[in-house]
Coordinates of C-alpha atoms in Angstrom, one line a residue:
P16 CA -7.0 2.9 -83.2
V17 CA -7.7 -0.9 -82.3
I18 CA -10.1 -1.1 -79.3
I19 CA -11.9 -3.4 -77.2
S20 CA -14.6 -2.6 -75.5
C21 CA -17.9 -3.7 -73.6
E22 CA -21.5 -3.0 -73.3
E23 CA -22.7 -4.6 -69.6
T24 CA -26.1 -5.3 -68.1
G25 CA -26.4 -4.7 -64.3
E26 CA -28.3 -2.8 -62.3
Q27 CA -28.0 -0.1 -64.3
T28 CA -30.0 -1.7 -66.8
V29 CA -32.3 -3.9 -65.3
L30 CA -33.0 -1.3 -63.3
A31 CA -35.8 2.0 -64.1
N32 CA -34.0 3.7 -61.5
V33 CA -30.6 2.6 -59.1
N34 CA -31.6 3.5 -56.4
Q35 CA -34.9 1.3 -56.1
E36 CA -34.6 -1.9 -53.7
H37 CA -34.6 -4.6 -55.7
D38 CA -35.9 -8.4 -54.3
G39 CA -34.1 -10.7 -57.0
P40 CA -30.9 -10.9 -58.8
I41 CA -29.6 -8.9 -61.1
S42 CA -29.4 -10.3 -64.7
T43 CA -25.3 -9.9 -65.7
K44 CA -23.5 -10.0 -68.8
G45 CA -21.4 -8.6 -70.6
K46 CA -20.8 -8.1 -75.0
L47 CA -17.6 -7.5 -75.9
C48 CA -16.4 -4.8 -79.2
V49 CA -13.3 -5.1 -81.0
A50 CA -12.9 -1.9 -83.3
N51 CA -10.5 -2.0 -85.7
E52 CA -10.4 1.6 -87.3
T53 CA -6.8 1.0 -89.4
R54 CA -6.4 0.3 -93.0
I55 CA -5.6 -3.1 -92.1
T56 CA -7.3 -6.4 -90.6
V57 CA -6.4 -6.6 -87.6
T58 CA -6.1 -10.9 -85.9
G59 CA -5.7 -11.1 -82.1
V60 CA -7.2 -13.1 -78.8
V61 CA -9.7 -11.2 -77.1
K62 CA -9.3 -12.8 -73.0
W63 CA -12.1 -12.1 -70.5
A64 CA -12.2 -12.8 -67.0
L65 CA -15.3 -12.5 -64.3
C66 CA -13.1 -11.0 -61.2
N67 CA -14.5 -10.5 -57.9
E68 CA -13.0 -7.3 -55.9
A69 CA -9.7 -9.1 -55.0
S70 CA -9.0 -10.0 -58.2
V71 CA -9.6 -13.2 -57.5
I72 CA -10.9 -15.5 -61.0
I73 CA -14.2 -16.6 -61.0
A74 CA -14.5 -17.3 -64.5
S75 CA -12.4 -16.5 -67.5
G76 CA -12.5 -17.5 -71.4
M77 CA -10.0 -16.3 -74.3
E78 CA -11.0 -16.3 -78.4
I79 CA -8.8 -15.8 -81.5
V80 CA -10.6 -13.4 -83.2
T81 CA -9.8 -11.4 -86.9
V82 CA -11.4 -7.6 -87.6
P83 CA -11.5 -6.1 -91.0
A84 CA -10.3 -3.2 -91.1
L85 CA -12.6 -0.1 -90.8
S86 CA -14.4 -2.5 -89.4
S87 CA -16.2 -3.7 -85.7
L88 CA -16.5 -7.4 -84.4
W89 CA -19.1 -8.4 -82.2
L90 CA -18.6 -11.2 -79.6
K91 CA -21.5 -13.5 -78.3
E92 CA -22.8 -12.3 -75.3
L93 CA -21.4 -13.7 -71.7
D94 CA -24.1 -14.8 -69.5
F95 CA -22.3 -14.8 -65.7
H96 CA -25.7 -16.1 -64.6
H97 CA -26.8 -13.8 -61.3
T98 CA -23.8 -13.1 -60.0
D99 CA -22.7 -11.0 -57.2
F100 CA -23.1 -7.7 -59.2
L101 CA -22.1 -5.1 -55.9
H102 CA -18.6 -7.6 -55.3
N103 CA -17.4 -9.3 -59.2
H104 CA -16.5 -7.1 -62.5
L105 CA -15.6 -8.3 -65.9
S106 CA -12.3 -7.5 -67.2
F107 CA -11.1 -8.1 -70.9
A108 CA -8.0 -7.3 -72.9
F109 CA -7.5 -8.0 -76.5
E110 CA -4.5 -9.2 -77.8
V111 CA -2.0 -8.9 -81.0
N112 CA 0.9 -11.1 -81.1
G113 CA 1.5 -11.3 -77.8
K114 CA 1.2 -7.2 -76.7
I115 CA -2.2 -6.1 -75.2
V116 CA -3.2 -3.3 -77.3
S117 CA -6.2 -2.4 -75.5
S118 CA -7.9 -3.3 -71.7
G119 CA -10.9 -2.4 -69.8
S120 CA -12.9 -3.5 -67.0
I121 CA -17.0 -3.1 -66.3
L122 CA -19.2 -2.9 -63.0
F123 CA -22.2 -4.8 -63.1
T124 CA -23.4 -1.3 -60.6
Q125 CA -22.5 1.7 -59.5
P126 CA -19.1 2.7 -58.6
K127 CA -20.1 4.1 -55.8
Y128 CA -22.5 0.3 -54.6
Y129 CA -19.1 -1.4 -55.8
G130 CA -17.6 -3.3 -52.6
F131 CA -14.2 -2.0 -53.4
I132 CA -11.3 -2.8 -50.8
N133 CA -8.4 -0.8 -50.7
P134 CA -5.6 -2.0 -53.5
H135 CA -2.8 -0.5 -51.8
L136 CA -1.5 2.1 -54.4
S137 CA 2.2 2.3 -55.1
Y138 CA 4.5 3.2 -57.4
E139 CA 9.1 2.6 -58.5
I140 CA 9.7 5.1 -60.8
S141 CA 13.1 4.2 -63.6
G142 CA 14.1 6.3 -65.5
N143 CA 11.2 6.6 -67.9
K144 CA 8.7 4.1 -67.0
I145 CA 6.3 3.7 -63.8
R146 CA 6.0 1.2 -62.4
V147 CA 2.1 0.9 -60.6
H148 CA 1.2 -1.7 -58.1
A149 CA -2.0 -3.2 -56.4
D150 CA -2.6 -5.1 -54.1
A151 CA -6.4 -5.9 -55.5
Y152 CA -8.7 -4.6 -58.4
A153 CA -8.1 -1.1 -59.3
K154 CA -10.5 1.5 -61.0
Y155 CA -9.6 4.5 -62.4
V156 CA -6.5 4.5 -61.8
A157 CA -5.2 8.4 -61.9
I158 CA -1.3 9.2 -61.6
D159 CA 0.0 12.8 -61.6
S160 CA 2.8 14.8 -60.6
P161 CA 2.6 17.7 -58.2
D162 CA 6.1 19.0 -58.5
T163 CA 6.4 18.7 -62.7
D164 CA 3.9 18.8 -66.2
I165 CA 3.6 15.5 -67.0
L166 CA 2.7 13.0 -70.1
L167 CA 1.8 9.4 -69.8
S168 CA 1.3 6.4 -72.6
D169 CA -1.4 5.5 -70.6
N170 CA -3.8 7.4 -67.3
Y171 CA -7.1 6.8 -66.0
F172 CA -7.0 3.2 -66.1
D173 CA -8.1 -0.1 -64.9
M174 CA -5.6 -2.5 -63.4
E175 CA -6.4 -6.3 -61.5
K176 CA -4.1 -7.1 -58.9
G177 CA -0.4 -7.0 -59.8
E178 CA 1.2 -4.1 -61.5
R179 CA 1.3 -2.7 -64.4
E180 CA 4.2 -0.4 -66.9
V181 CA 3.4 2.9 -67.6
L182 CA 6.2 4.9 -70.0
I183 CA 6.6 9.0 -69.3
E184 CA 6.6 10.3 -72.6
S185 CA 7.7 13.7 -71.0
G186 CA 8.0 16.0 -68.0
N187 CA 11.0 14.3 -65.2
P188 CA 8.2 13.6 -62.1
K189 CA 10.3 13.1 -58.3
V190 CA 7.0 12.5 -56.6
L191 CA 3.6 11.1 -57.7
K192 CA 0.6 10.6 -57.0
I193 CA -1.8 7.9 -57.0
R194 CA -5.3 7.4 -56.9
S195 CA -8.2 5.3 -57.8
C196 CA -11.9 4.8 -57.4
F197 CA -10.9 3.5 -54.0
N198 CA -9.8 6.7 -52.7
I199 CA -13.0 9.3 -53.6
K200 CA -15.4 6.7 -51.9

């Protein structure tokens, strides 16, 4: 019921046809929005980072925000001054009491043009927890089990280099198949 999203400006919004050649820099901006669909006011921290495909942070920021019940709050637009839109992306998260309640990332181009590098996704299963590891930025991480039906606390998510924990809510997988945008290019 509480989510952070981003309205991006990039190649897809600046050019009339994204397949056309461009002969200058492309405007790259992001405008974050926190939506609160609960009946109580929510206060938390918005964090953002402009990163490259290896998850190296180029610029970052944070802001404490309060979002009234059943409303949304738009933050000031971030201008990345014509960043390298083929190799940089924006990651963002909303934390309440130190816990991430919503996160995501945006590209300034179509995924097929972004300079993904192999994140070498791997995983470990321990009880009802899956720990996903990535060596670089991974977009649309998908977890599937060829041996059983599973229900997960999260799936089809974006992640920076590092690890992320996903809970198995039902099913008992022995083997997982994990892929991202890199695998379908």
